[in-house]
Amino acid sequence: MANPDRGVLIAGNWKMNHTLGETERFFSELKAKAPQALPAGTAEAFRSGRLRGCLIPPQLALERSLRLARELPFPLEIASQNAHWEKQGAFTGEVSGPMLQELGIRWALVGHSERRQLFGETDETARKRSESLLTQGFVVLFCVGETRAERESGQTHAVLSRQLSGALPERGKGAASFLDGRLVIAYEPVWAIGTGLTATPEQAQEAHQALRGMLDERFGPEAAAKTQLLYGGSVAPSNIDSLLACPDVDGALVGGASLKPESFLALLAAGARRCP
Ligand code: PEP
């Protein structure tokens, strides 16, 4: 059963996949298949806020996705895959919070391991993004996670602690409001992303418990208890139930399995089963 203070969030990260035409087809199938695919009680779980769904398409598909999401029989948040910390300026290739807000986008992903590994994102730039976006009113899905080498050399907790403290504003800088639902932490072990190697439920729970302990140490038990922690890394309809059964796993951030309407619906259905 989902923790009643936190509920369940299922977020699909499309990365650099799906053209506008493919986006249209995805949403049209999602709409047609949802009534059969989602179990009874899903509408109530969405209505009460215990279940939330989110899709993170490429920037060019944000506006279209937002429009198509409004036609679905269930609520679906649309999030940006990234955003700059400055509101405007000479930052070729970036988009800003006000640009996204003008479209109606209120959620953003920050610090994904592909940004860190392939595009030079550092703890410092991820921190600047999350702090600025939280201050601008966004919900931020902030990614943390260790590489295989870091896990094998026993550094997992140290890495998570370093990345997490980067994501968090200083105590007293309005952190309480961020930690009351607007900052979501996604634990994504780098070795599990796109590899088919999922962390075991025990590994996921152990890391999530450690992250919640770090939140508790820094901001106290109330903030720690309220913050949603998602697991990401080769989540699929076949393994999501055992991951969501972990007491500190409050949802999933999913790449590959969010690209097809059937599997995305199956993930949402798993979230709904956790929110009776
Ligand atoms: C991701 O993109 O955040 C991710 C976890 O990808 P995948 O589910 O494909 O491993």
mmCIF file of N, CA and C in Angstrom, residues 189-244:
data_model
loop_
_atom_site.group_PDB
_atom_site.id
_atom_site.type_symbol
_atom_site.label_atom_id
_atom_site.label_comp_id
_atom_site.label_asym_id
_atom_site.label_seq_id
_atom_site.Cartn_x
_atom_site.Cartn_y
_atom_site.Cartn_z
ATOM 1 N N PRO A 189 20.261 4.451 -10.299
ATOM 2 C CA PRO A 189 21.625 3.936 -10.405
ATOM 3 C C PRO A 189 22.031 3.922 -11.883
ATOM 4 N N VAL A 190 23.162 4.534 -12.198
ATOM 5 C CA VAL A 190 23.549 4.719 -13.603
ATOM 6 C C VAL A 190 23.679 3.365 -14.308
ATOM 7 N N TRP A 191 24.148 2.354 -13.572
ATOM 8 C CA TRP A 191 24.350 1.030 -14.158
ATOM 9 C C TRP A 191 23.029 0.356 -14.523
ATOM 10 N N ALA A 192 21.906 0.909 -14.069
ATOM 11 C CA ALA A 192 20.612 0.270 -14.351
ATOM 12 C C ALA A 192 19.831 0.996 -15.441
ATOM 13 N N ILE A 193 20.328 2.168 -15.888
ATOM 14 C CA ILE A 193 19.546 2.960 -16.845
ATOM 15 C C ILE A 193 19.761 2.452 -18.266
ATOM 16 N N GLY A 194 18.673 2.022 -18.874
ATOM 17 C CA GLY A 194 18.712 1.591 -20.273
ATOM 18 C C GLY A 194 19.516 0.328 -20.501
ATOM 19 N N THR A 195 19.840 -0.400 -19.426
ATOM 20 C CA THR A 195 20.698 -1.578 -19.573
ATOM 21 C C THR A 195 19.921 -2.870 -19.424
ATOM 22 N N GLY A 196 18.679 -2.770 -18.933
ATOM 23 C CA GLY A 196 17.927 -3.991 -18.629
ATOM 24 C C GLY A 196 18.305 -4.562 -17.267
ATOM 25 N N LEU A 197 19.318 -3.958 -16.604
ATOM 26 C CA LEU A 197 19.732 -4.422 -15.273
ATOM 27 C C LEU A 197 19.014 -3.588 -14.223
ATOM 28 N N THR A 198 17.926 -4.095 -13.692
ATOM 29 C CA THR A 198 17.203 -3.332 -12.666
ATOM 30 C C THR A 198 17.839 -3.593 -11.309
ATOM 31 N N ALA A 199 17.839 -2.582 -10.448
ATOM 32 C CA ALA A 199 18.256 -2.842 -9.067
ATOM 33 C C ALA A 199 17.244 -3.814 -8.471
ATOM 34 N N THR A 200 17.686 -4.670 -7.560
ATOM 35 C CA THR A 200 16.719 -5.540 -6.889
ATOM 36 C C THR A 200 15.880 -4.662 -5.957
ATOM 37 N N PRO A 201 14.685 -5.118 -5.587
ATOM 38 C CA PRO A 201 13.897 -4.335 -4.632
ATOM 39 C C PRO A 201 14.705 -4.047 -3.357
ATOM 40 N N GLU A 202 15.532 -4.993 -2.931
ATOM 41 C CA GLU A 202 16.335 -4.791 -1.708
ATOM 42 C C GLU A 202 17.339 -3.653 -1.925
ATOM 43 N N GLN A 203 17.991 -3.639 -3.100
ATOM 44 C CA GLN A 203 18.965 -2.564 -3.385
ATOM 45 C C GLN A 203 18.249 -1.213 -3.462
ATOM 46 N N ALA A 204 17.081 -1.200 -4.115
ATOM 47 C CA ALA A 204 16.337 0.065 -4.246
ATOM 48 C C ALA A 204 15.907 0.546 -2.869
ATOM 49 N N GLN A 205 15.335 -0.350 -2.064
ATOM 50 C CA GLN A 205 14.857 0.049 -0.735
ATOM 51 C C GLN A 205 16.025 0.567 0.126
ATOM 52 N N GLU A 206 17.159 -0.115 0.036
ATOM 53 C CA GLU A 206 18.308 0.280 0.867
ATOM 54 C C GLU A 206 18.752 1.706 0.505
ATOM 55 N N ALA A 207 18.818 1.996 -0.797
ATOM 56 C CA ALA A 207 19.242 3.335 -1.226
ATOM 57 C C ALA A 207 18.185 4.378 -0.860
ATOM 58 N N HIS A 208 16.915 4.029 -1.025
ATOM 59 C CA HIS A 208 15.848 4.992 -0.707
ATOM 60 C C HIS A 208 15.806 5.291 0.793
ATOM 61 N N GLN A 209 16.028 4.243 1.579
ATOM 62 C CA GLN A 209 16.034 4.448 3.036
ATOM 63 C C GLN A 209 17.185 5.374 3.427
ATOM 64 N N ALA A 210 18.324 5.175 2.768
ATOM 65 C CA ALA A 210 19.481 6.038 3.050
ATOM 66 C C ALA A 210 19.166 7.482 2.652
ATOM 67 N N LEU A 211 18.524 7.656 1.484
ATOM 68 C CA LEU A 211 18.179 9.017 1.040
ATOM 69 C C LEU A 211 17.190 9.665 2.017
ATOM 70 N N ARG A 212 16.218 8.881 2.472
ATOM 71 C CA ARG A 212 15.252 9.466 3.408
ATOM 72 C C ARG A 212 15.957 9.837 4.718
ATOM 73 N N GLY A 213 16.922 9.025 5.120
ATOM 74 C CA GLY A 213 17.690 9.335 6.325
ATOM 75 C C GLY A 213 18.471 10.647 6.148
ATOM 76 N N MET A 214 19.007 10.860 4.951
ATOM 77 C CA MET A 214 19.766 12.104 4.689
ATOM 78 C C MET A 214 18.824 13.311 4.758
ATOM 79 N N LEU A 215 17.601 13.144 4.237
ATOM 80 C CA LEU A 215 16.617 14.237 4.295
ATOM 81 C C LEU A 215 16.239 14.520 5.749
ATOM 82 N N ASP A 216 16.099 13.463 6.502
ATOM 83 C CA ASP A 216 15.723 13.589 7.914
ATOM 84 C C ASP A 216 16.810 14.349 8.675
ATOM 85 N N GLU A 217 18.062 13.937 8.437
ATOM 86 C CA GLU A 217 19.190 14.567 9.131
ATOM 87 C C GLU A 217 19.229 16.064 8.866
ATOM 88 N N ARG A 218 18.942 16.419 7.621
ATOM 89 C CA ARG A 218 19.103 17.821 7.254
ATOM 90 C C ARG A 218 17.850 18.667 7.530
ATOM 91 N N PHE A 219 16.666 18.068 7.332
ATOM 92 C CA PHE A 219 15.441 18.876 7.430
ATOM 93 C C PHE A 219 14.415 18.350 8.418
ATOM 94 N N GLY A 220 14.725 17.233 9.088
ATOM 95 C CA GLY A 220 13.810 16.720 10.099
ATOM 96 C C GLY A 220 12.844 15.692 9.545
ATOM 97 N N PRO A 221 12.206 14.963 10.472
ATOM 98 C CA PRO A 221 11.397 13.805 10.089
ATOM 99 C C PRO A 221 10.174 14.154 9.243
ATOM 100 N N GLU A 222 9.593 15.330 9.469
ATOM 101 C CA GLU A 222 8.370 15.652 8.728
ATOM 102 C C GLU A 222 8.663 15.820 7.234
ATOM 103 N N ALA A 223 9.697 16.606 6.937
ATOM 104 C CA ALA A 223 10.073 16.818 5.528
ATOM 105 C C ALA A 223 10.494 15.490 4.896
ATOM 106 N N ALA A 224 11.245 14.690 5.648
ATOM 107 C CA ALA A 224 11.712 13.403 5.102
ATOM 108 C C ALA A 224 10.527 12.496 4.794
ATOM 109 N N ALA A 225 9.543 12.510 5.676
ATOM 110 C CA ALA A 225 8.397 11.611 5.495
ATOM 111 C C ALA A 225 7.526 12.044 4.317
ATOM 112 N N LYS A 226 7.568 13.326 3.970
ATOM 113 C CA LYS A 226 6.678 13.818 2.909
ATOM 114 C C LYS A 226 7.290 13.773 1.515
ATOM 115 N N THR A 227 8.604 13.645 1.423
ATOM 116 C CA THR A 227 9.263 13.750 0.115
ATOM 117 C C THR A 227 9.142 12.443 -0.680
ATOM 118 N N GLN A 228 8.643 12.576 -1.917
ATOM 119 C CA GLN A 228 8.516 11.381 -2.766
ATOM 120 C C GLN A 228 9.869 10.975 -3.322
ATOM 121 N N LEU A 229 10.173 9.697 -3.235
ATOM 122 C CA LEU A 229 11.415 9.147 -3.786
ATOM 123 C C LEU A 229 11.045 8.128 -4.862
ATOM 124 N N LEU A 230 11.457 8.411 -6.099
ATOM 125 C CA LEU A 230 11.163 7.499 -7.212
ATOM 126 C C LEU A 230 12.374 6.617 -7.485
ATOM 127 N N TYR A 231 12.123 5.411 -7.970
ATOM 128 C CA TYR A 231 13.211 4.573 -8.449
ATOM 129 C C TYR A 231 13.218 4.609 -9.973
ATOM 130 N N GLY A 232 14.400 4.676 -10.573
ATOM 131 C CA GLY A 232 14.506 4.614 -12.029
ATOM 132 C C GLY A 232 15.667 3.740 -12.446
ATOM 133 N N GLY A 233 15.489 2.998 -13.527
ATOM 134 C CA GLY A 233 16.553 2.136 -14.045
ATOM 135 C C GLY A 233 15.932 0.837 -14.528
ATOM 136 N N SER A 234 15.600 0.805 -15.846
ATOM 137 C CA SER A 234 15.034 -0.400 -16.465
ATOM 138 C C SER A 234 13.753 -0.885 -15.776
ATOM 139 N N VAL A 235 12.933 0.072 -15.332
ATOM 140 C CA VAL A 235 11.621 -0.313 -14.791
ATOM 141 C C VAL A 235 10.723 -0.718 -15.960
ATOM 142 N N ALA A 236 9.969 -1.784 -15.764
ATOM 143 C CA ALA A 236 9.084 -2.300 -16.816
ATOM 144 C C ALA A 236 7.831 -2.844 -16.145
ATOM 145 N N PRO A 237 6.778 -3.105 -16.945
ATOM 146 C CA PRO A 237 5.578 -3.680 -16.344
ATOM 147 C C PRO A 237 5.874 -4.976 -15.569
ATOM 148 N N SER A 238 6.914 -5.708 -15.994
ATOM 149 C CA SER A 238 7.206 -6.988 -15.340
ATOM 150 C C SER A 238 7.885 -6.849 -13.977
ATOM 151 N N ASN A 239 8.500 -5.699 -13.687
ATOM 152 C CA ASN A 239 9.199 -5.611 -12.386
ATOM 153 C C ASN A 239 8.697 -4.486 -11.494
ATOM 154 N N ILE A 240 7.737 -3.682 -11.994
ATOM 155 C CA ILE A 240 7.366 -2.497 -11.215
ATOM 156 C C ILE A 240 6.663 -2.859 -9.906
ATOM 157 N N ASP A 241 5.876 -3.934 -9.897
ATOM 158 C CA ASP A 241 5.138 -4.246 -8.671
ATOM 159 C C ASP A 241 6.079 -4.507 -7.499
ATOM 160 N N SER A 242 7.166 -5.257 -7.765
ATOM 161 C CA SER A 242 8.055 -5.585 -6.639
ATOM 162 C C SER A 242 8.815 -4.343 -6.173
ATOM 163 N N LEU A 243 9.080 -3.409 -7.087
ATOM 164 C CA LEU A 243 9.768 -2.173 -6.675
ATOM 165 C C LEU A 243 8.820 -1.283 -5.876
ATOM 166 N N LEU A 244 7.573 -1.163 -6.352
ATOM 167 C CA LEU A 244 6.610 -0.303 -5.644
ATOM 168 C C LEU A 244 6.203 -0.909 -4.298
#
